[in-house]
Short mmCIF file of C-alpha atoms in Angstrom, two decimals:
data_model
loop_
_atom_site.label_atom_id
_atom_site.label_comp_id
_atom_site.label_asym_id
_atom_site.label_seq_id
_atom_site.Cartn_x
_atom_site.Cartn_y
_atom_site.Cartn_z
CA MET A 1 -0.72 -14.47 21.53
CA GLN A 2 -0.49 -15.88 18.00
CA THR A 3 2.96 -15.89 16.39
CA ILE A 4 3.65 -16.47 12.70
CA ASN A 5 7.19 -16.77 11.35
CA ASN A 6 8.01 -15.81 7.82
CA SER A 7 11.10 -14.91 5.82
CA ASN A 8 11.05 -11.34 7.14
CA SER A 9 10.37 -11.73 10.84
CA SER A 10 7.99 -13.08 13.43
CA ILE A 11 4.58 -11.43 13.57
CA HIS A 12 2.90 -11.47 16.97
CA ARG A 13 -0.88 -11.10 17.08
CA THR A 14 -2.79 -10.27 20.27
CA VAL A 15 -6.42 -9.30 20.86
CA LEU A 16 -6.92 -6.90 23.76
CA PRO A 17 -9.94 -7.33 26.08
CA ASN A 18 -11.67 -4.37 24.36
CA GLY A 19 -11.36 -6.01 20.92
CA ILE A 20 -8.36 -4.13 19.48
CA VAL A 21 -6.11 -6.44 17.44
CA VAL A 22 -2.40 -5.67 17.96
CA LEU A 23 0.21 -6.93 15.48
CA VAL A 24 3.92 -6.53 16.21
CA ALA A 25 6.92 -7.28 13.98
CA GLU A 26 10.17 -6.74 15.85
CA ASN A 27 12.93 -5.47 13.57
CA GLN A 28 16.11 -4.26 15.27
CA ALA A 29 17.87 -3.28 12.01
CA ALA A 30 17.24 0.47 12.33
CA ASP A 31 16.28 2.79 15.17
CA ILE A 32 12.84 3.39 13.66
CA ILE A 33 9.32 2.29 14.60
CA ALA A 34 6.40 2.52 12.17
CA GLY A 35 2.75 2.11 13.08
CA ARG A 36 -0.43 1.67 11.07
CA ILE A 37 -3.80 1.99 12.78
CA PHE A 38 -6.63 0.62 10.64
CA VAL A 39 -10.31 1.26 11.39
CA ARG A 40 -13.31 -0.33 9.65
CA ALA A 41 -14.55 3.05 8.49
CA GLY A 42 -13.78 3.51 4.79
CA SER A 43 -16.03 4.99 2.11
CA CYS A 44 -18.03 1.72 1.97
CA TYR A 45 -19.51 2.74 5.31
CA GLU A 46 -20.97 6.02 3.98
CA SER A 47 -24.44 6.47 2.53
CA ARG A 48 -24.55 7.59 -1.12
CA GLU A 49 -25.98 10.92 0.05
CA GLN A 50 -22.85 11.46 2.16
CA SER A 51 -20.25 10.32 -0.35
CA GLY A 52 -16.85 11.81 0.58
CA LEU A 53 -17.61 11.78 4.32
CA ALA A 54 -14.83 9.33 5.30
CA HIS A 55 -12.28 11.27 3.24
CA LEU A 56 -13.33 14.59 4.79
CA LEU A 57 -13.17 13.06 8.26
CA SER A 58 -9.64 11.76 7.60
CA ALA A 59 -8.54 15.21 6.40
CA VAL A 60 -9.97 16.99 9.47
CA MET A 61 -8.99 14.41 12.08
CA THR A 62 -5.41 15.71 12.48
CA LYS A 63 -6.61 19.32 12.73
CA GLY A 64 -7.71 19.31 16.35
CA CYS A 65 -8.30 16.95 19.28
CA ASP A 66 -9.14 17.19 22.96
CA GLY A 67 -6.84 19.89 24.34
CA LEU A 68 -4.74 20.43 21.19
CA SER A 69 -5.14 22.77 18.21
CA SER A 70 -4.09 21.97 14.64
CA LEU A 71 -0.85 23.92 15.11
CA GLU A 72 -0.02 22.23 18.42
CA ILE A 73 -0.54 18.79 16.86
CA ALA A 74 1.76 19.69 13.95
CA GLU A 75 4.42 21.03 16.34
CA LYS A 76 4.34 17.87 18.48
CA VAL A 77 4.96 15.72 15.41
CA GLU A 78 7.50 17.95 13.66
CA SER A 79 9.52 18.85 16.77
CA VAL A 80 10.74 15.24 16.97
CA GLY A 81 11.06 14.72 13.21
CA ALA A 82 8.23 12.18 13.18
CA SER A 83 5.54 11.69 10.55
CA LEU A 84 1.81 11.24 11.15
CA SER A 85 -0.95 11.19 8.55
CA THR A 86 -4.51 9.96 8.05
CA ASP A 87 -6.25 8.64 4.97
CA ALA A 88 -9.50 6.95 3.95
CA GLY A 89 -9.81 4.16 1.39
CA THR A 90 -12.82 2.19 0.21
CA ASP A 91 -12.52 -0.59 2.80
CA TYR A 92 -10.87 1.14 5.78
CA PHE A 93 -9.60 4.32 7.46
CA LEU A 94 -5.86 4.52 8.17
CA LEU A 95 -3.62 6.48 10.53
CA SER A 96 0.11 6.14 9.73
CA LEU A 97 2.98 7.13 12.02
CA LYS A 98 6.76 6.80 12.00
CA THR A 99 9.29 7.90 14.64
CA VAL A 100 12.69 7.08 16.08
CA SER A 101 12.31 4.55 18.88
CA ALA A 102 12.68 7.10 21.71
CA ASP A 103 9.68 9.16 20.51
CA PHE A 104 7.30 6.32 19.64
CA ALA A 105 5.42 6.34 22.96
CA GLU A 106 4.70 10.07 22.68
CA ILE A 107 3.49 9.95 19.06
CA LEU A 108 1.40 6.82 19.73
CA ALA A 109 -0.26 8.67 22.63
CA LEU A 110 -0.98 11.60 20.30
CA SER A 111 -2.45 9.16 17.75
CA GLY A 112 -4.72 7.83 20.48
CA LEU A 113 -5.99 11.34 21.21
CA LEU A 114 -6.63 12.02 17.52
CA LEU A 115 -8.51 8.75 17.01
CA ARG A 116 -10.56 8.88 20.19
CA SER A 117 -11.34 12.56 20.72
CA PRO A 118 -11.08 14.63 17.52
CA THR A 119 -12.77 18.02 17.77
CA PHE A 120 -13.50 18.64 14.05
CA PRO A 121 -13.15 22.45 14.26
CA GLU A 122 -15.68 24.17 11.94
CA THR A 123 -13.02 26.34 10.26
CA GLN A 124 -10.93 23.25 9.46
CA VAL A 125 -13.98 21.38 8.15
CA GLU A 126 -14.65 24.23 5.71
CA LEU A 127 -11.00 24.48 4.67
CA GLU A 128 -10.68 20.74 3.99
CA ARG A 129 -14.04 20.73 2.17
CA ARG A 130 -12.73 23.43 -0.19
CA LEU A 131 -9.54 21.47 -0.82
CA ALA A 132 -11.50 18.28 -1.56
CA LEU A 133 -13.78 20.19 -3.96
CA GLN A 134 -10.69 21.49 -5.77
CA ASP A 135 -9.42 17.90 -6.10
CA ILE A 136 -12.77 16.77 -7.50
CA ARG A 137 -12.83 19.62 -10.05
CA SER A 138 -9.22 18.96 -11.02
CA GLN A 139 -10.02 15.28 -11.72
CA LYS A 140 -12.79 16.37 -14.11
CA GLU A 141 -10.08 17.85 -16.33
CA GLN A 142 -8.06 14.64 -16.50
CA PRO A 143 -9.11 12.20 -19.27
CA PHE A 144 -7.92 9.13 -17.34
CA SER A 145 -9.87 10.13 -14.20
CA LEU A 146 -12.99 10.77 -16.27
CA ALA A 147 -12.71 7.41 -18.04
CA PHE A 148 -12.10 5.60 -14.76
CA GLU A 149 -15.06 7.28 -13.05
CA GLN A 150 -17.35 6.40 -15.97
CA ILE A 151 -16.43 2.73 -15.91
CA ARG A 152 -16.55 2.51 -12.10
CA GLN A 153 -20.08 3.93 -12.00
CA ALA A 154 -21.25 1.68 -14.83
CA MET A 155 -19.80 -1.46 -13.23
CA TYR A 156 -20.78 -0.87 -9.61
CA GLN A 157 -24.14 0.93 -10.00
CA GLU A 158 -25.57 1.28 -6.45
CA HIS A 159 -22.61 -0.36 -4.69
CA PRO A 160 -20.36 2.09 -2.74
CA TYR A 161 -17.39 1.16 -4.96
CA SER A 162 -19.12 3.15 -7.71
CA MET A 163 -18.30 6.43 -5.93
CA SER A 164 -14.96 8.20 -5.69
CA VAL A 165 -13.51 8.24 -2.16
CA LEU A 166 -13.35 12.03 -2.59
CA GLY A 167 -17.12 12.11 -3.02
CA HIS A 168 -19.11 14.33 -5.34
CA GLU A 169 -19.48 18.12 -5.34
CA THR A 170 -23.14 17.90 -4.33
CA THR A 171 -22.67 15.37 -1.52
CA LEU A 172 -19.54 17.03 -0.18
CA ASN A 173 -21.30 20.39 0.09
CA SER A 174 -24.10 18.87 2.16
CA ILE A 175 -21.88 17.18 4.81
CA THR A 176 -21.95 18.96 8.17
CA ARG A 177 -19.68 18.82 11.21
CA ALA A 178 -22.48 16.91 12.97
CA ASP A 179 -22.27 14.24 10.25
CA LEU A 180 -18.54 13.83 10.96
CA VAL A 181 -19.21 13.48 14.69
CA GLN A 182 -21.95 10.90 14.05
CA PHE A 183 -19.76 8.84 11.68
CA HIS A 184 -16.90 8.94 14.17
CA GLN A 185 -19.10 7.84 17.08
CA THR A 186 -20.55 4.98 15.03
CA HIS A 187 -17.40 3.45 13.55
CA PHE A 188 -14.44 4.52 15.69
CA ARG A 189 -14.67 1.94 18.45
CA PRO A 190 -12.00 -0.44 19.74
CA ASP A 191 -13.52 -3.62 18.28
CA ASN A 192 -13.17 -2.01 14.81
CA VAL A 193 -9.45 -1.29 15.21
CA VAL A 194 -6.23 -3.04 14.14
CA ILE A 195 -2.91 -1.60 15.35
CA SER A 196 0.11 -2.87 13.42
CA ILE A 197 3.63 -1.96 14.62
CA ALA A 198 7.02 -2.78 13.10
CA GLY A 199 10.52 -1.74 14.14
CA ARG A 200 12.92 -1.60 17.06
CA ILE A 201 10.46 -2.67 19.74
CA THR A 202 9.67 -6.02 21.38
CA PRO A 203 6.12 -7.41 21.30
CA SER A 204 5.81 -7.00 25.09
CA GLU A 205 6.97 -3.35 24.94
CA ALA A 206 4.54 -2.61 22.11
CA LEU A 207 1.63 -4.26 23.94
CA GLU A 208 2.41 -2.28 27.07
CA LEU A 209 2.38 1.02 25.14
CA VAL A 210 -0.79 0.19 23.21
CA THR A 211 -2.56 -0.89 26.41
CA ALA A 212 -1.53 2.35 28.14
CA VAL A 213 -3.00 4.46 25.32
CA PHE A 214 -6.00 2.38 24.23
CA GLY A 215 -6.68 -0.14 27.01
CA ASP A 216 -9.38 1.93 28.75
CA TRP A 217 -11.29 2.50 25.49
CA GLN A 218 -14.51 0.53 25.86
CA PRO A 219 -16.76 -0.57 22.99
CA PRO A 220 -20.29 0.88 23.12
CA ALA A 221 -23.26 -1.31 23.99
CA GLN A 222 -24.71 -1.34 20.48
CA PRO A 223 -23.34 -3.98 18.09
CA ARG A 224 -20.82 -3.09 15.41
CA HIS A 225 -22.17 -1.77 12.11
CA ILE A 226 -22.22 -4.68 9.65
CA LEU A 227 -22.16 -3.76 5.97
CA ASP A 228 -25.23 -4.82 4.03
CA LEU A 229 -24.42 -3.74 0.49
CA PRO A 230 -26.46 -4.07 -2.71
CA GLY A 231 -25.58 -6.84 -5.13
CA ILE A 232 -23.68 -6.13 -8.34
CA SER A 233 -25.33 -7.22 -11.57
CA VAL A 234 -22.91 -7.54 -14.48
CA THR A 235 -24.47 -5.83 -17.50
CA PRO A 236 -21.65 -4.63 -19.78
CA LYS A 237 -22.24 -1.41 -21.68
CA SER A 238 -20.35 1.40 -23.41
CA CYS A 239 -19.73 4.82 -21.85
CA LEU A 240 -18.51 7.39 -24.36
CA LYS A 241 -17.51 10.91 -23.34
CA PRO A 242 -16.47 13.51 -25.93
CA LEU A 243 -13.63 15.73 -24.69
CA ASN A 244 -11.29 18.04 -26.54
CA THR A 245 -8.10 16.24 -25.60
CA GLN A 246 -4.83 15.33 -27.30
CA GLN A 247 -5.26 11.59 -26.76
CA SER A 248 -8.04 9.06 -26.38
CA ILE A 249 -8.30 7.03 -23.20
CA VAL A 250 -9.65 3.56 -24.03
CA MET A 251 -10.61 1.44 -21.01
CA LEU A 252 -12.12 -2.06 -20.78
CA GLY A 253 -13.50 -3.31 -17.47
CA TYR A 254 -14.43 -6.82 -16.30
CA MET A 255 -15.92 -7.71 -12.91
CA GLY A 256 -13.48 -9.91 -11.04
CA PRO A 257 -13.58 -11.68 -7.68
CA SER A 258 -12.86 -10.24 -4.23
CA VAL A 259 -9.59 -11.12 -2.49
CA SER A 260 -11.19 -14.02 -0.60
CA ALA A 261 -12.89 -15.60 -3.63
CA PRO A 262 -11.57 -18.35 -5.92
CA GLY A 263 -9.95 -16.94 -9.05
CA TYR A 264 -8.28 -14.03 -7.21
CA ALA A 265 -4.71 -15.38 -7.55
CA ALA A 266 -5.20 -16.33 -11.22
CA LEU A 267 -6.50 -12.86 -12.13
CA LYS A 268 -3.71 -11.21 -10.13
CA LEU A 269 -1.25 -13.19 -12.25
CA LEU A 270 -3.04 -12.36 -15.53
CA SER A 271 -3.08 -8.67 -14.64
CA THR A 272 0.69 -8.80 -14.06
CA TYR A 273 1.25 -10.70 -17.32
CA LEU A 274 -0.87 -8.24 -19.32
CA GLY A 275 0.03 -4.86 -17.92
CA ASN A 276 2.81 -4.76 -15.33
CA GLY A 277 5.95 -3.06 -16.63
CA LEU A 278 7.90 -2.67 -19.85
CA SER A 279 8.06 -6.42 -20.52
CA SER A 280 4.30 -6.95 -20.11
CA ARG A 281 2.23 -8.34 -22.99
CA LEU A 282 0.23 -5.14 -23.62
CA PHE A 283 3.33 -2.93 -23.58
CA VAL A 284 5.29 -5.16 -25.96
CA GLU A 285 2.45 -5.87 -28.40
CA LEU A 286 0.58 -2.57 -28.51
CA ARG A 287 3.30 -0.02 -27.80
CA GLU A 288 6.63 -1.54 -28.87
CA LYS A 289 5.51 -3.55 -31.88
CA ARG A 290 2.55 -1.49 -33.13
CA GLY A 291 3.27 1.97 -31.73
CA LEU A 292 -0.35 2.45 -30.68
CA ALA A 293 0.02 3.42 -27.05
CA TYR A 294 1.35 6.43 -25.17
CA GLU A 295 0.63 4.45 -22.02
CA VAL A 296 -0.89 1.02 -21.49
CA SER A 297 -1.51 -1.02 -18.36
CA ALA A 298 -3.78 -3.33 -16.37
CA ILE A 299 -5.26 -2.79 -12.91
CA TYR A 300 -6.74 -5.43 -10.62
CA SER A 301 -6.94 -4.23 -7.03
CA THR A 302 -7.18 -6.34 -3.89
CA ARG A 303 -10.63 -5.60 -2.50
CA LEU A 304 -12.99 -6.81 0.20
CA PHE A 305 -15.83 -6.99 -2.37
CA PRO A 306 -15.77 -7.89 -6.10
CA ALA A 307 -12.93 -5.99 -7.78
CA SER A 308 -12.76 -4.57 -11.29
CA PHE A 309 -10.16 -5.94 -13.70
CA ILE A 310 -9.28 -3.06 -16.02
CA VAL A 311 -7.03 -2.72 -19.06
CA TYR A 312 -6.50 0.72 -20.53
CA MET A 313 -4.55 2.63 -23.11
CA GLY A 314 -3.80 6.23 -24.01
CA THR A 315 -3.59 6.54 -27.79
CA ALA A 316 -3.63 9.10 -30.61
CA PRO A 317 -7.21 10.08 -31.62
CA GLU A 318 -6.78 8.60 -35.11
CA ASN A 319 -5.77 5.23 -33.60
CA THR A 320 -8.74 4.95 -31.23
CA GLY A 321 -10.61 2.23 -33.14
CA VAL A 322 -7.61 0.02 -33.77
CA ALA A 323 -6.38 0.51 -30.19
CA LEU A 324 -9.74 -0.65 -28.83
CA GLN A 325 -9.64 -3.68 -31.11
CA GLY A 326 -6.07 -4.47 -30.01
CA LEU A 327 -6.94 -4.28 -26.32
CA ARG A 328 -9.95 -6.55 -26.74
CA GLN A 329 -7.99 -9.10 -28.75
CA GLU A 330 -5.25 -9.35 -26.13
CA VAL A 331 -7.78 -10.07 -23.37
CA GLU A 332 -9.72 -12.50 -25.57
CA LEU A 333 -6.51 -14.43 -26.26
CA LEU A 334 -6.31 -15.27 -22.55
CA CYS A 335 -9.67 -17.08 -22.86
CA THR A 336 -8.61 -19.21 -25.82
CA ASN A 337 -4.83 -19.74 -25.51
CA GLU A 338 -3.00 -21.09 -22.49
CA LEU A 339 0.02 -19.05 -21.41
CA SER A 340 3.34 -20.65 -22.27
CA ALA A 341 5.34 -22.12 -19.38
CA ASP A 342 7.89 -19.31 -19.78
CA ALA A 343 5.29 -16.51 -19.78
CA LEU A 344 3.57 -18.02 -16.74
CA GLN A 345 6.82 -18.35 -14.79
CA THR A 346 7.96 -14.85 -15.73
CA ALA A 347 4.67 -13.39 -14.45
CA LYS A 348 5.02 -15.39 -11.20
CA ASN A 349 8.62 -14.23 -10.70
CA LYS A 350 7.60 -10.63 -11.34
CA ILE A 351 4.63 -10.57 -8.97
CA LEU A 352 6.42 -12.42 -6.16
CA GLY A 353 9.61 -10.37 -6.60
CA GLN A 354 7.67 -7.10 -6.38
CA TYR A 355 5.72 -8.48 -3.42
CA ALA A 356 8.94 -9.27 -1.54
CA LEU A 357 10.39 -5.83 -2.35
CA GLY A 358 7.19 -4.29 -0.96
CA LYS A 359 8.01 -5.62 2.53
CA GLN A 360 11.41 -4.00 3.08
CA THR A 361 10.72 -1.04 5.36
CA ASN A 362 9.05 -1.04 8.76
CA GLY A 363 6.24 1.04 7.30
CA GLN A 364 5.63 -1.49 4.53
CA ILE A 365 5.68 -4.40 7.00
CA ALA A 366 3.23 -2.67 9.38
CA GLN A 367 1.03 -1.78 6.39
CA ILE A 368 0.75 -5.22 4.82
CA TYR A 369 -0.05 -7.17 7.99
CA GLY A 370 -2.52 -4.59 9.28
CA TRP A 371 -4.19 -4.50 5.87
CA TYR A 372 -4.61 -8.28 5.74
CA GLU A 373 -6.03 -8.27 9.26
CA ILE A 374 -8.57 -5.48 8.61
CA LEU A 375 -9.72 -7.24 5.41
CA GLY A 376 -10.39 -10.36 7.49
CA LEU A 377 -7.72 -12.43 5.72
CA GLY A 378 -5.46 -12.81 8.76
CA ILE A 379 -1.69 -12.41 8.96
CA ALA A 380 -1.10 -15.92 7.57
CA PHE A 381 -2.30 -14.57 4.18
CA ASP A 382 1.23 -13.23 3.67
CA GLN A 383 2.49 -16.78 3.15
CA GLU A 384 -0.74 -18.01 1.56
CA PHE A 385 -0.49 -15.35 -1.16
CA ALA A 386 2.84 -16.69 -2.48
CA GLU A 387 1.52 -20.27 -2.31
CA MET A 388 -1.64 -19.30 -4.21
CA ILE A 389 0.36 -17.56 -6.95
CA ASN A 390 2.75 -20.51 -7.31
CA LYS A 391 -0.18 -22.93 -7.65
CA VAL A 392 -1.71 -21.11 -10.63
CA SER A 393 -1.25 -23.33 -13.69
CA ALA A 394 -1.71 -22.25 -17.31
CA LYS A 395 -4.97 -24.20 -17.35
CA LEU A 396 -6.22 -22.51 -14.17
CA ALA A 397 -5.34 -19.08 -15.57
CA MET A 398 -7.30 -19.76 -18.75
CA THR A 399 -10.27 -21.07 -16.75
CA ALA A 400 -10.31 -17.84 -14.70
CA ALA A 401 -10.07 -15.76 -17.89
CA LYS A 402 -13.04 -17.64 -19.38
CA GLN A 403 -15.03 -17.07 -16.20
CA TYR A 404 -14.29 -13.39 -15.66
CA LEU A 405 -12.84 -11.80 -18.82
CA GLN A 406 -15.49 -12.38 -21.45
CA GLU A 407 -17.70 -9.35 -22.16
CA PRO A 408 -16.21 -5.99 -21.12
CA TYR A 409 -17.59 -2.64 -20.11
CA LEU A 410 -16.11 0.08 -22.33
CA SER A 411 -15.17 3.58 -21.24
CA LEU A 412 -13.85 5.97 -23.84
CA VAL A 413 -12.85 9.60 -23.41
CA GLY A 414 -11.63 11.47 -26.49
CA GLN A 415 -12.39 13.78 -29.38
CA GLU A 416 -15.81 13.45 -31.04
CA GLU A 417 -14.29 12.12 -34.27
CA ALA A 418 -12.44 9.43 -32.30
CA ILE A 419 -15.62 8.38 -30.55
CA LYS A 420 -17.55 8.23 -33.81
CA SER A 421 -14.88 5.89 -35.19
CA VAL A 422 -15.78 3.17 -32.70
CA ILE A 423 -19.59 3.51 -32.62
#
């Protein structure tokens, strides 16, 4: 068993004989236990022709398992006031649960049934497909979603990150129950699983419960599916979409590094400096001082593969051109001017303060350690992250900006006149 101590608690890491990684953070403060079960089965593991498969599987997984109907599953969870949900991201599938200590064994056992023997009832598959199609259609009416989809597809081309986790209307309509069964059989295997538990439970108690539920689950003879994804060529271009909307969405995208690549910490810091909160550079300069933005922010996600660094703004149609110019100038400044010592320290304080606040509840603790483990970073990354952020100097930040934030992709959604103003 590996144990890592940090400011919150000790994290115990054990690998079971069947390959399941078990992480346990004992926290006696409240009579609650939270669990996160991660599986290497996110949307990156789908083919383009089956985009939306992992999301559909996650929606149907709680709707029936060996011996239990959808209603019986819901009653088991709700009768003890617990919560249980499933979700699919780009890099992983996730089952989340939370109970009082006395009911944890029962809900963990139910989670084991759901993960290992879902029945995917046809009626539930059709119902969840209709709901997902509604979500997809609803996003097509939202300017921000349209702009984000445009830039994602332009930046990632054939890479799975180019597709929405929800999938596409065409692909979603073609997915069958047999496809769900096949995907489940391929990826849901013990050596693809991380179980992260936090709360009023000792590591030995947690291991005993996990072993009772999952210990007899044997990995199949065939090797695990290893992702072999197409490369990403950076060829910036403009994507302009006319839409009769009250505001223009202006979005610039730059291809940044994955979480395990050099430059990650520096870009994380620059993203915080530019677009995190009411004191961020973009908010102060473009909204407060110039009144250009309804909303303005920066996004740089932590990803297993190269991640997009995006700055965006919602602005009045008549301000579209000047807003685009303002956004570009603010990013370009990072490549030519070092951040002041004050600005750098403020960004560090903000990111590390928010990071610490994000590890308060048992659910948050179980989430963060399980997430690091499934991404292959290991639980020690929790401490390494703070060290990496603190080591970023003004010079290092500017070097990263020069490397990654030079020529942007542009995505613009707005009225035709607004689009013409920037062509």
